[in-house]
Amino acid sequence: AQTVTQSQPEMSVQEAETVTLSCTYDTSENNYYLFWYKQPPSRQMILVIRQEAYKQQNATENRFSVNFQKAAKSFSLKISDSQLGDTAMYFCAFMKPGAGSYQLTFGKGTKLSVIP
Amino acid sequence: DVKVTQSSRYLVKRTGEKVFLECVQDMDHENMFWYRQDPGLGLRLIYFSYDVKMKEKGDIPEGYSVSREKKERFSLILESASTNQTSMYLCASSLGPMGSYEQYFGPGTRLTVT
């Protein structure tokens, strides 16, 4: 079974600074997907960024980027120019695609607070 | 935009009651999921469905059942609610193998069992 570990239960960052959230996972699979989801306070969970394991290039979405280290099984999220709206719970998730099996395995989350 | 809706944002039920949580998605997604979210535990999968009338147990199915009679609707049933089922319940859907595997989430139902 796959496991996902987020070692930082809580983090804080000053507005406009850069912060990195860590995520490691354990799998014997070679083909899989990794995701970062964001859950703002009392709001809906949304996808931040996605990485396919077969792609060597790190995914980027505006101020969000990942550092995907496949051999180390590490998938960290970097948020640049942090904004107050980035305050949220962030969840790292793993998925191995397969017939009839598309479930995500989530980490326990990191609570990020952006300080004005 | 994909929209996933859940029947209630907040729900208070008594111990022993039968509870229905409903989820509807409007994008013809094949896969639907029910998660439970508790502080410090993240999201844990209760059940999922990859087709109408098909269901698979997730990591914590005990005390729950599900129903998927139509593609767009996935219901979670607590047969006899207990206080340890007080939690936030999240529904999600995804397109399947022809899509990006991204899951789209509903707003959640915060259930309190007294």
Short mmCIF file of C-alpha atoms in Angstrom, two decimals:
data_model
loop_
_atom_site.label_atom_id
_atom_site.label_comp_id
_atom_site.label_asym_id
_atom_site.label_seq_id
_atom_site.Cartn_x
_atom_site.Cartn_y
_atom_site.Cartn_z
CA ALA A 1 0.00 0.00 0.00
CA GLN A 2 1.12 3.50 -0.74
CA THR A 3 1.76 6.00 2.04
CA VAL A 4 2.13 9.76 1.88
CA THR A 5 3.92 11.71 4.60
CA GLN A 6 3.74 15.44 5.22
CA SER A 7 6.18 16.13 8.01
CA GLN A 8 5.15 19.73 8.71
CA PRO A 9 1.75 19.93 10.44
CA GLU A 10 1.88 23.73 10.50
CA MET A 11 3.90 26.43 8.80
CA SER A 12 3.82 30.18 8.51
CA VAL A 13 5.29 32.61 6.02
CA GLN A 14 5.41 36.36 5.66
CA GLU A 15 3.42 37.86 2.84
CA ALA A 16 5.47 38.12 -0.39
CA GLU A 17 8.02 35.55 0.84
CA THR A 18 8.60 32.05 -0.49
CA VAL A 19 7.68 28.87 1.36
CA THR A 20 8.24 25.18 0.64
CA LEU A 21 5.96 22.41 1.86
CA SER A 22 7.43 18.94 1.95
CA CYS A 23 5.90 15.63 0.97
CA THR A 24 7.39 12.17 0.71
CA TYR A 25 5.71 9.00 -0.43
CA ASP A 26 6.38 5.32 -0.46
CA THR A 27 5.61 3.15 -3.46
CA SER A 28 7.07 0.38 -5.55
CA GLU A 29 5.22 1.57 -8.64
CA ASN A 30 6.86 3.29 -11.57
CA ASN A 31 3.82 4.92 -13.14
CA TYR A 32 1.79 7.20 -10.89
CA TYR A 33 0.48 10.71 -10.36
CA LEU A 34 1.11 13.19 -7.58
CA PHE A 35 -1.08 16.11 -6.61
CA TRP A 36 -1.15 19.07 -4.27
CA TYR A 37 -4.60 20.16 -3.11
CA LYS A 38 -5.50 23.35 -1.25
CA GLN A 39 -8.38 23.69 1.22
CA PRO A 40 -8.95 27.31 2.33
CA PRO A 41 -10.76 27.82 5.66
CA SER A 42 -14.42 26.77 5.29
CA ARG A 43 -14.05 26.50 1.54
CA GLN A 44 -13.90 23.83 -1.11
CA MET A 45 -10.79 21.73 -1.77
CA ILE A 46 -9.21 22.58 -5.09
CA LEU A 47 -6.32 21.21 -7.12
CA VAL A 48 -3.16 23.31 -7.05
CA ILE A 49 -0.79 21.32 -9.21
CA ARG A 50 -0.31 17.87 -10.72
CA GLN A 51 2.80 15.88 -11.66
CA GLU A 52 2.99 12.74 -13.77
CA ALA A 53 5.80 10.45 -12.61
CA TYR A 54 6.99 9.75 -16.14
CA LYS A 55 7.65 13.45 -16.74
CA GLN A 56 11.06 14.64 -15.67
CA GLN A 57 10.18 18.30 -15.88
CA ASN A 58 8.79 19.80 -12.69
CA ALA A 59 5.24 21.12 -12.96
CA THR A 60 4.57 24.84 -12.57
CA GLU A 61 1.35 26.79 -12.19
CA ASN A 62 1.91 30.53 -11.83
CA ARG A 63 3.36 31.08 -8.32
CA PHE A 64 3.20 27.35 -7.50
CA SER A 65 5.90 24.92 -8.51
CA VAL A 66 7.03 21.49 -7.43
CA ASN A 67 10.37 19.83 -6.88
CA PHE A 68 9.79 16.24 -7.93
CA GLN A 69 12.61 13.87 -6.99
CA LYS A 70 11.49 10.45 -8.17
CA ALA A 71 14.42 8.47 -6.82
CA ALA A 72 14.08 10.10 -3.43
CA LYS A 73 10.27 9.80 -3.56
CA SER A 74 9.92 13.44 -2.70
CA PHE A 75 7.36 15.93 -4.00
CA SER A 76 7.65 19.37 -2.40
CA LEU A 77 5.51 22.40 -3.20
CA LYS A 78 7.04 25.86 -3.48
CA ILE A 79 4.83 28.91 -3.19
CA SER A 80 6.47 32.11 -4.37
CA ASP A 81 5.34 35.64 -3.51
CA SER A 82 2.97 34.30 -0.85
CA GLN A 83 -0.40 36.00 -0.64
CA LEU A 84 -2.97 36.16 2.16
CA GLY A 85 -5.27 34.02 0.03
CA ASP A 86 -2.72 31.21 0.18
CA THR A 87 -3.66 30.61 3.81
CA ALA A 88 -5.10 27.09 3.76
CA MET A 89 -4.58 23.43 4.49
CA TYR A 90 -2.42 21.82 1.82
CA PHE A 91 -2.65 18.13 1.09
CA CYS A 92 -0.24 16.04 -0.91
CA ALA A 93 -1.81 13.06 -2.67
CA PHE A 94 -0.68 10.00 -4.61
CA MET A 95 -2.53 8.02 -7.22
CA LYS A 96 -1.65 4.89 -9.14
CA PRO A 97 -3.93 4.60 -12.16
CA GLY A 98 -5.33 1.18 -12.88
CA ALA A 99 -8.44 -0.61 -14.02
CA GLY A 100 -11.28 0.39 -11.71
CA SER A 101 -8.93 2.07 -9.29
CA TYR A 102 -8.53 5.81 -9.26
CA GLN A 103 -8.46 6.63 -5.60
CA LEU A 104 -6.10 9.12 -4.04
CA THR A 105 -3.97 8.46 -0.98
CA PHE A 106 -3.62 11.69 0.99
CA GLY A 107 -1.08 12.93 3.47
CA LYS A 108 -2.30 14.38 6.76
CA GLY A 109 -1.92 17.93 5.56
CA THR A 110 0.08 21.06 6.32
CA LYS A 111 -1.68 24.12 7.68
CA LEU A 112 -0.12 27.18 6.08
CA SER A 113 -0.66 30.65 7.49
CA VAL A 114 0.41 33.71 5.51
CA ILE A 115 1.17 36.59 7.85
CA PRO A 116 0.61 40.18 6.71
CA ASP B 1 -16.56 24.18 -14.75
CA VAL B 2 -17.16 20.96 -12.89
CA LYS B 3 -19.61 21.29 -10.09
CA VAL B 4 -19.94 18.84 -7.23
CA THR B 5 -22.72 19.58 -4.78
CA GLN B 6 -23.58 18.01 -1.47
CA SER B 7 -27.05 17.99 0.02
CA SER B 8 -26.19 19.72 3.29
CA ARG B 9 -23.35 21.85 4.66
CA TYR B 10 -24.23 21.10 8.28
CA LEU B 11 -26.20 18.21 9.73
CA VAL B 12 -27.01 17.21 13.29
CA LYS B 13 -28.35 13.73 13.95
CA ARG B 14 -29.01 11.56 16.97
CA THR B 15 -27.26 8.31 17.79
CA GLY B 16 -28.95 5.39 16.07
CA GLU B 17 -30.55 7.43 13.30
CA LYS B 18 -30.15 6.44 9.65
CA VAL B 19 -28.36 9.23 7.83
CA PHE B 20 -28.21 9.92 4.10
CA LEU B 21 -25.58 12.18 2.58
CA GLU B 22 -26.05 12.93 -1.07
CA CYS B 23 -23.61 14.08 -3.70
CA VAL B 24 -24.32 15.17 -7.26
CA GLN B 25 -21.86 15.99 -10.04
CA ASP B 26 -22.75 17.62 -13.33
CA MET B 27 -19.85 16.66 -15.60
CA ASP B 28 -20.69 13.06 -16.51
CA HIS B 29 -17.76 11.77 -14.45
CA GLU B 30 -17.37 8.03 -14.15
CA ASN B 31 -15.75 7.93 -10.73
CA MET B 32 -17.16 9.18 -7.46
CA PHE B 33 -15.71 9.06 -3.97
CA TRP B 34 -16.66 9.59 -0.35
CA TYR B 35 -14.00 10.72 2.11
CA ARG B 36 -14.00 11.46 5.76
CA GLN B 37 -11.80 14.33 6.99
CA ASP B 38 -10.66 14.54 10.61
CA PRO B 39 -8.05 16.90 12.12
CA GLY B 40 -4.61 15.33 12.15
CA LEU B 41 -5.76 12.37 10.06
CA GLY B 42 -6.16 13.98 6.66
CA LEU B 43 -8.67 12.50 4.24
CA ARG B 44 -9.56 8.84 4.42
CA LEU B 45 -11.47 7.05 1.70
CA ILE B 46 -14.72 5.41 2.77
CA TYR B 47 -16.11 4.10 -0.53
CA PHE B 48 -15.76 4.79 -4.20
CA SER B 49 -17.64 3.94 -7.36
CA TYR B 50 -16.29 3.71 -10.90
CA ASP B 51 -19.60 3.05 -12.60
CA VAL B 52 -23.32 3.04 -11.96
CA LYS B 53 -24.28 0.37 -9.43
CA MET B 54 -20.60 -0.43 -8.87
CA LYS B 55 -18.96 0.23 -5.53
CA GLU B 56 -15.67 -0.56 -3.87
CA LYS B 57 -14.65 -0.32 -0.24
CA GLY B 58 -12.04 2.20 0.69
CA ASP B 59 -9.88 2.29 3.79
CA ILE B 60 -12.61 2.80 6.40
CA PRO B 61 -15.94 1.34 5.15
CA GLU B 62 -17.18 0.01 8.50
CA GLY B 63 -20.47 1.54 9.55
CA TYR B 64 -21.14 2.99 6.09
CA SER B 65 -22.78 1.92 2.87
CA VAL B 66 -23.23 3.64 -0.48
CA SER B 67 -25.63 3.75 -3.39
CA ARG B 68 -25.12 4.80 -6.99
CA GLU B 69 -28.29 4.32 -8.98
CA LYS B 70 -27.53 7.12 -11.47
CA LYS B 71 -24.21 8.22 -12.86
CA GLU B 72 -24.42 11.72 -11.43
CA ARG B 73 -25.47 10.81 -7.89
CA PHE B 74 -23.56 9.01 -5.15
CA SER B 75 -25.09 8.59 -1.72
CA LEU B 76 -23.38 7.75 1.56
CA ILE B 77 -25.52 6.01 4.16
CA LEU B 78 -24.86 5.71 7.85
CA GLU B 79 -27.11 2.81 8.82
CA SER B 80 -27.06 3.63 12.54
CA ALA B 81 -25.20 6.80 13.31
CA SER B 82 -22.74 6.80 16.18
CA THR B 83 -20.87 9.61 17.89
CA ASN B 84 -17.55 8.45 16.42
CA GLN B 85 -18.96 9.24 12.98
CA THR B 86 -19.03 12.94 13.81
CA SER B 87 -16.80 14.35 11.10
CA MET B 88 -16.52 16.32 7.87
CA TYR B 89 -17.59 14.27 4.85
CA LEU B 90 -16.29 15.17 1.42
CA CYS B 91 -17.55 13.90 -1.90
CA ALA B 92 -15.42 13.98 -5.04
CA SER B 93 -15.65 12.93 -8.67
CA SER B 94 -13.19 12.32 -11.49
CA LEU B 95 -13.41 11.61 -15.18
CA GLY B 96 -11.48 8.35 -15.25
CA PRO B 97 -8.86 6.92 -17.61
CA MET B 98 -9.64 9.33 -20.43
CA GLY B 99 -9.10 12.34 -18.20
CA SER B 100 -6.42 13.80 -16.02
CA TYR B 101 -7.39 11.81 -12.90
CA GLU B 102 -7.97 15.07 -11.10
CA GLN B 103 -10.64 14.78 -8.43
CA TYR B 104 -13.14 17.59 -8.01
CA PHE B 105 -14.49 18.06 -4.52
CA GLY B 106 -17.80 19.18 -3.10
CA PRO B 107 -18.05 21.74 -0.29
CA GLY B 108 -18.37 19.09 2.41
CA THR B 109 -20.97 18.14 4.98
CA ARG B 110 -20.12 18.65 8.61
CA LEU B 111 -22.03 15.94 10.46
CA THR B 112 -22.51 16.00 14.20
CA VAL B 113 -23.96 12.92 15.90
CA THR B 114 -25.22 13.55 19.43
#
